[in-house]
CSV table of C-alpha atoms in Angstrom, one decimal:
chain,number,residue,atom,x,y,z
J,3,MET,CA,19.5,170.9,-38.9
J,4,VAL,CA,20.1,167.1,-39.1
J,5,GLN,CA,17.1,165.0,-40.3
J,6,GLY,CA,16.2,161.4,-41.2
J,7,ARG,CA,19.1,159.1,-42.0
J,8,ASN,CA,21.6,161.8,-41.3
J,9,LEU,CA,20.3,162.1,-37.7
J,10,LYS,CA,20.6,158.3,-37.3
J,11,ASN,CA,24.2,158.4,-38.6
J,12,PHE,CA,24.9,161.3,-36.3
J,13,ILE,CA,23.7,159.4,-33.2
J,14,ILE,CA,25.7,156.3,-34.2
J,15,ILE,CA,28.9,158.4,-34.6
J,16,ALA,CA,28.3,160.3,-31.4
J,17,LEU,CA,27.8,157.0,-29.4
J,18,PHE,CA,30.9,155.5,-30.9
J,19,ILE,CA,33.0,158.5,-29.9
J,20,PHE,CA,31.5,158.4,-26.4
J,21,LEU,CA,32.4,154.7,-26.0
J,22,VAL,CA,36.0,155.2,-27.3
J,23,ILE,CA,36.5,158.1,-24.9
J,24,GLY,CA,35.2,156.1,-22.0
J,25,ALA,CA,37.5,153.1,-22.9
J,26,VAL,CA,40.5,155.4,-23.1
J,27,LEU,CA,39.8,157.0,-19.8
J,28,GLY,CA,39.2,153.6,-18.2
J,29,ILE,CA,42.6,152.3,-19.5
J,30,ALA,CA,44.3,155.5,-18.4
J,31,ARG,CA,42.9,155.2,-14.9
J,32,LYS,CA,43.9,151.5,-14.6
J,33,ASN,CA,47.4,152.3,-15.8
J,34,LYS,CA,47.7,155.2,-13.3
J,35,LEU,CA,46.7,152.9,-10.4
J,36,SER,CA,49.1,150.2,-11.4
J,37,ASP,CA,52.1,152.5,-11.9
J,38,GLU,CA,54.9,152.5,-9.3
J,39,THR,CA,55.0,155.9,-7.7
J,40,PRO,CA,58.0,157.3,-5.8
J,41,ILE,CA,57.1,158.6,-2.4
J,42,THR,CA,59.1,161.3,-0.7
J,43,GLU,CA,57.7,160.7,2.8
J,44,PRO,CA,60.5,158.7,4.4
J,45,VAL,CA,58.2,157.1,7.1
J,46,ILE,CA,56.4,155.1,4.4
J,47,LYS,CA,59.6,153.3,3.5
J,48,ALA,CA,61.6,153.6,6.7
J,49,SER,CA,58.8,152.2,9.0
J,50,ASN,CA,58.0,149.4,6.6
J,51,VAL,CA,59.6,145.9,7.1
J,52,ALA,CA,59.5,142.5,5.4
J,53,VAL,CA,58.4,139.6,7.7
J,54,ASP,CA,59.4,136.0,7.1
J,55,CYS,CA,57.9,133.1,9.0
J,56,GLY,CA,58.8,129.6,7.7
J,57,ASP,CA,57.4,129.3,4.2
J,58,LEU,CA,55.3,132.5,4.4
J,59,SER,CA,56.4,136.1,3.8
J,60,GLY,CA,54.6,139.4,4.3
J,61,CYS,CA,55.1,143.0,5.4
J,62,GLY,CA,54.6,145.1,8.5
J,63,ASN,CA,55.2,148.5,10.0
J,64,ILE,CA,56.8,149.8,13.2
J,65,ILE,CA,53.9,151.0,15.3
J,66,LYS,CA,55.7,151.6,18.6
J,67,LYS,CA,59.2,151.9,20.0
J,68,SER,CA,61.2,152.3,23.2
J,69,ASN,CA,64.9,152.2,24.1
J,70,LYS,CA,64.7,148.5,24.3
J,71,ALA,CA,62.4,147.3,21.5
J,72,LEU,CA,60.5,148.1,18.3
J,73,ILE,CA,57.0,146.9,18.1
J,74,ILE,CA,55.9,145.8,14.6
J,75,VAL,CA,52.3,145.2,13.4
J,76,THR,CA,51.7,142.7,10.7
J,77,ALA,CA,49.0,140.4,9.3
J,78,GLY,CA,48.4,137.5,11.7
J,79,HIS,CA,48.1,134.9,8.9
J,80,ILE,CA,51.8,135.3,8.1
J,81,LEU,CA,52.6,133.5,11.3
J,82,ASP,CA,50.8,130.3,10.0
J,83,GLY,CA,54.0,129.7,8.1
J,84,CYS,CA,55.9,128.9,11.3
J,85,ALA,CA,55.0,125.3,12.1
J,86,ASP,CA,57.6,125.3,14.9
J,87,SER,CA,58.5,128.6,16.5
J,88,ASP,CA,61.9,127.3,17.5
J,89,ALA,CA,62.8,125.8,14.2
J,90,ASP,CA,61.1,128.6,12.2
J,91,PRO,CA,61.7,131.8,14.0
J,92,VAL,CA,60.1,135.0,12.7
J,93,GLU,CA,62.7,137.2,10.9
J,94,VAL,CA,62.2,140.9,10.1
J,95,THR,CA,64.1,142.7,7.4
J,96,PHE,CA,64.3,146.5,7.6
J,97,TYR,CA,64.4,149.0,4.7
J,98,ASP,CA,68.2,149.3,4.9
J,99,GLY,CA,68.7,145.5,4.7
J,100,ALA,CA,69.3,144.9,8.4
J,101,LYS,CA,67.8,141.7,9.7
J,102,ALA,CA,66.7,140.6,13.2
J,103,LYS,CA,64.8,137.8,14.9
J,104,ALA,CA,61.4,138.8,16.3
J,105,LYS,CA,59.3,137.6,19.2
J,106,VAL,CA,55.5,137.3,18.8
J,107,LEU,CA,54.0,139.5,21.5
J,108,LYS,CA,50.4,138.7,20.8
J,109,GLU,CA,48.1,137.9,17.9
J,110,SER,CA,44.3,137.9,17.1
J,111,LYS,CA,42.9,135.3,14.8
J,112,GLU,CA,39.6,137.3,14.7
J,113,LEU,CA,41.3,140.5,13.6
J,114,ASP,CA,44.1,138.8,11.6
J,115,VAL,CA,46.6,141.0,13.4
J,116,ALA,CA,49.9,140.2,15.1
J,117,LEU,CA,52.4,142.3,17.1
J,118,LEU,CA,56.1,141.5,16.9
J,119,GLU,CA,58.9,142.7,19.1
J,120,VAL,CA,62.5,143.3,17.9
J,121,ARG,CA,65.1,144.2,20.5
J,122,THR,CA,67.0,147.4,19.6
J,123,ARG,CA,70.3,145.9,20.7
J,124,ASP,CA,70.1,143.6,17.7
J,125,LEU,CA,69.8,146.6,15.3
J,126,PRO,CA,72.2,149.1,13.8
J,127,GLY,CA,72.3,152.2,15.9
J,128,LYS,CA,70.0,150.5,18.4
J,129,GLY,CA,67.1,151.1,16.0
J,130,LYS,CA,67.2,154.9,16.1
J,131,GLY,CA,67.0,155.2,12.3
J,132,TYR,CA,63.6,153.4,12.1
J,133,PRO,CA,60.6,155.7,12.6
J,134,VAL,CA,57.2,154.9,14.0
J,135,VAL,CA,54.1,155.4,11.8
J,136,THR,CA,51.9,158.3,12.7
J,137,GLY,CA,48.1,158.1,12.7
J,138,ALA,CA,46.0,159.9,10.2
J,139,LYS,CA,44.0,163.0,11.3
J,140,ALA,CA,42.1,163.3,8.0
J,141,GLN,CA,38.9,161.5,7.4
J,142,ILE,CA,39.1,158.7,4.8
J,143,VAL,CA,36.9,159.5,1.8
J,144,PRO,CA,36.2,158.1,-1.6
J,145,GLU,CA,38.8,159.0,-4.3
J,146,MET,CA,41.3,159.9,-1.6
J,147,ASN,CA,44.9,159.2,-2.8
J,148,ILE,CA,46.6,156.3,-0.9
J,149,PHE,CA,49.8,154.4,-1.1
J,150,LEU,CA,51.0,150.8,-0.3
J,151,ARG,CA,54.6,149.6,-0.2
J,152,ASN,CA,55.9,146.2,-1.1
J,153,ALA,CA,58.8,145.7,1.3
J,154,LEU,CA,59.8,142.5,-0.4
J,155,GLU,CA,60.5,144.3,-3.7
J,156,ASP,CA,61.1,147.9,-2.4
J,157,GLN,CA,58.2,149.2,-4.6
J,158,VAL,CA,55.5,151.8,-3.7
J,159,TYR,CA,52.1,151.7,-5.4
J,160,ALA,CA,49.7,154.6,-5.7
J,161,GLY,CA,45.9,154.2,-5.7
J,162,VAL,CA,42.6,155.7,-4.5
J,163,VAL,CA,40.0,154.8,-1.9
J,164,GLU,CA,37.0,153.1,-3.4
J,165,LEU,CA,35.0,152.5,-0.2
J,166,PRO,CA,36.0,154.1,3.1
J,167,SER,CA,34.0,151.5,5.0
J,168,VAL,CA,32.1,148.4,3.8
J,169,TYR,CA,31.2,145.2,5.6
J,170,SER,CA,33.3,142.2,4.5
J,171,GLU,CA,31.9,138.8,5.1
J,172,ASP,CA,35.3,137.3,4.8
J,173,PHE,CA,36.7,139.4,7.6
J,174,GLY,CA,33.5,139.8,9.6
J,175,ARG,CA,33.8,143.5,10.0
J,176,GLU,CA,33.9,146.9,8.2
J,177,MET,CA,37.0,147.3,6.0
J,178,ILE,CA,38.5,149.9,3.7
J,179,VAL,CA,38.6,149.0,0.0
J,180,CYS,CA,41.0,150.7,-2.4
J,181,TYR,CA,41.9,150.6,-6.1
J,182,CYS,CA,45.6,149.8,-5.9
J,183,SER,CA,48.1,147.2,-7.2
J,184,VAL,CA,48.8,144.4,-4.7
J,185,ASP,CA,51.6,141.9,-5.1
J,186,PRO,CA,51.8,138.5,-3.4
J,187,GLY,CA,53.6,138.9,0.0
J,188,MET,CA,52.2,142.4,0.7
J,189,SER,CA,49.8,141.3,3.5
J,190,GLY,CA,50.5,143.4,6.6
J,191,THR,CA,51.8,146.4,4.8
J,192,GLY,CA,50.6,149.9,5.8
J,193,LEU,CA,48.0,152.0,4.0
J,194,PHE,CA,49.1,155.6,3.9
J,195,ASN,CA,47.8,159.0,2.7
J,196,GLU,CA,49.7,161.6,0.8
J,197,ALA,CA,51.0,163.1,4.1
J,198,GLY,CA,52.6,159.8,5.1
J,199,ASN,CA,50.0,159.1,7.8
J,200,TYR,CA,49.1,155.5,8.6
J,201,LEU,CA,45.5,154.8,7.7
J,202,GLY,CA,45.4,151.0,8.2
J,203,MET,CA,46.9,147.7,7.2
J,204,LEU,CA,46.4,145.5,4.0
J,205,LEU,CA,45.0,142.1,4.8
J,206,GLY,CA,43.8,140.8,1.4
J,207,THR,CA,42.2,141.5,-1.9
J,208,THR,CA,38.7,141.2,-3.4
J,209,ASP,CA,37.9,138.8,-6.3
J,210,GLU,CA,38.4,141.8,-8.6
J,211,GLY,CA,41.9,142.6,-7.1
J,212,GLU,CA,41.0,145.6,-5.0
J,213,ALA,CA,43.1,146.1,-1.8
J,214,VAL,CA,41.1,145.3,1.4
J,215,CYS,CA,42.5,147.0,4.6
J,216,LEU,CA,41.8,147.1,8.3
J,217,GLU,CA,41.3,150.6,9.7
J,218,SER,CA,44.1,151.9,11.9
J,219,GLY,CA,41.8,152.7,14.8
J,220,ILE,CA,41.1,148.9,15.3
J,221,ILE,CA,44.8,148.2,15.2
J,222,GLU,CA,45.5,151.0,17.8
J,223,GLY,CA,42.8,149.4,20.0
J,224,PHE,CA,44.5,146.0,19.7
J,225,LEU,CA,47.8,147.6,20.6
J,226,ALA,CA,46.4,149.2,23.7
J,227,ASP,CA,44.7,146.1,25.1
């Protein structure tokens, strides 16, 4: 039995151990979320593109294709870099290094979403080697493993969902918030689950650095309009 001063010392030691363990676990989790994680699902890489528009760069994903064209979804604010569409055309770089000029089909300032069109005749093999993203069937839940790819650096980051749906005053709608590393120039990249399904699109970060993403259902609705 522990009594008097011994009890006080015991409590202090136990509290110290608890704080140390908590700090170690916190550091481990942070390191885990910032690690680059290789992904075997080819669609995460092969559907991902880099988008250059004047002095701005970002990412995007192939969301639809036909024999004549590939349709790419990206963050609308990237197009702000093109002061003159003729002098500063939008250029798309695919995962294998192929480059092509893109036409802006439509954009929404409200959603911060844009659709680009690349003609298949301008691509190797007429674009047959570039897959379209597939929608997720699973429900988005907290602690769900997710992945984001930086097409500019050819790096994939692993993370977890923090909030499946939370209202963002900056975007004026419900958004997905995730713990995951985000580099400059990753706006427009796809948010994927472990199965390689497309969950949404990265549009920005919080003040604390969490990834803020637009849900894929909203993007599909914009595509269908």
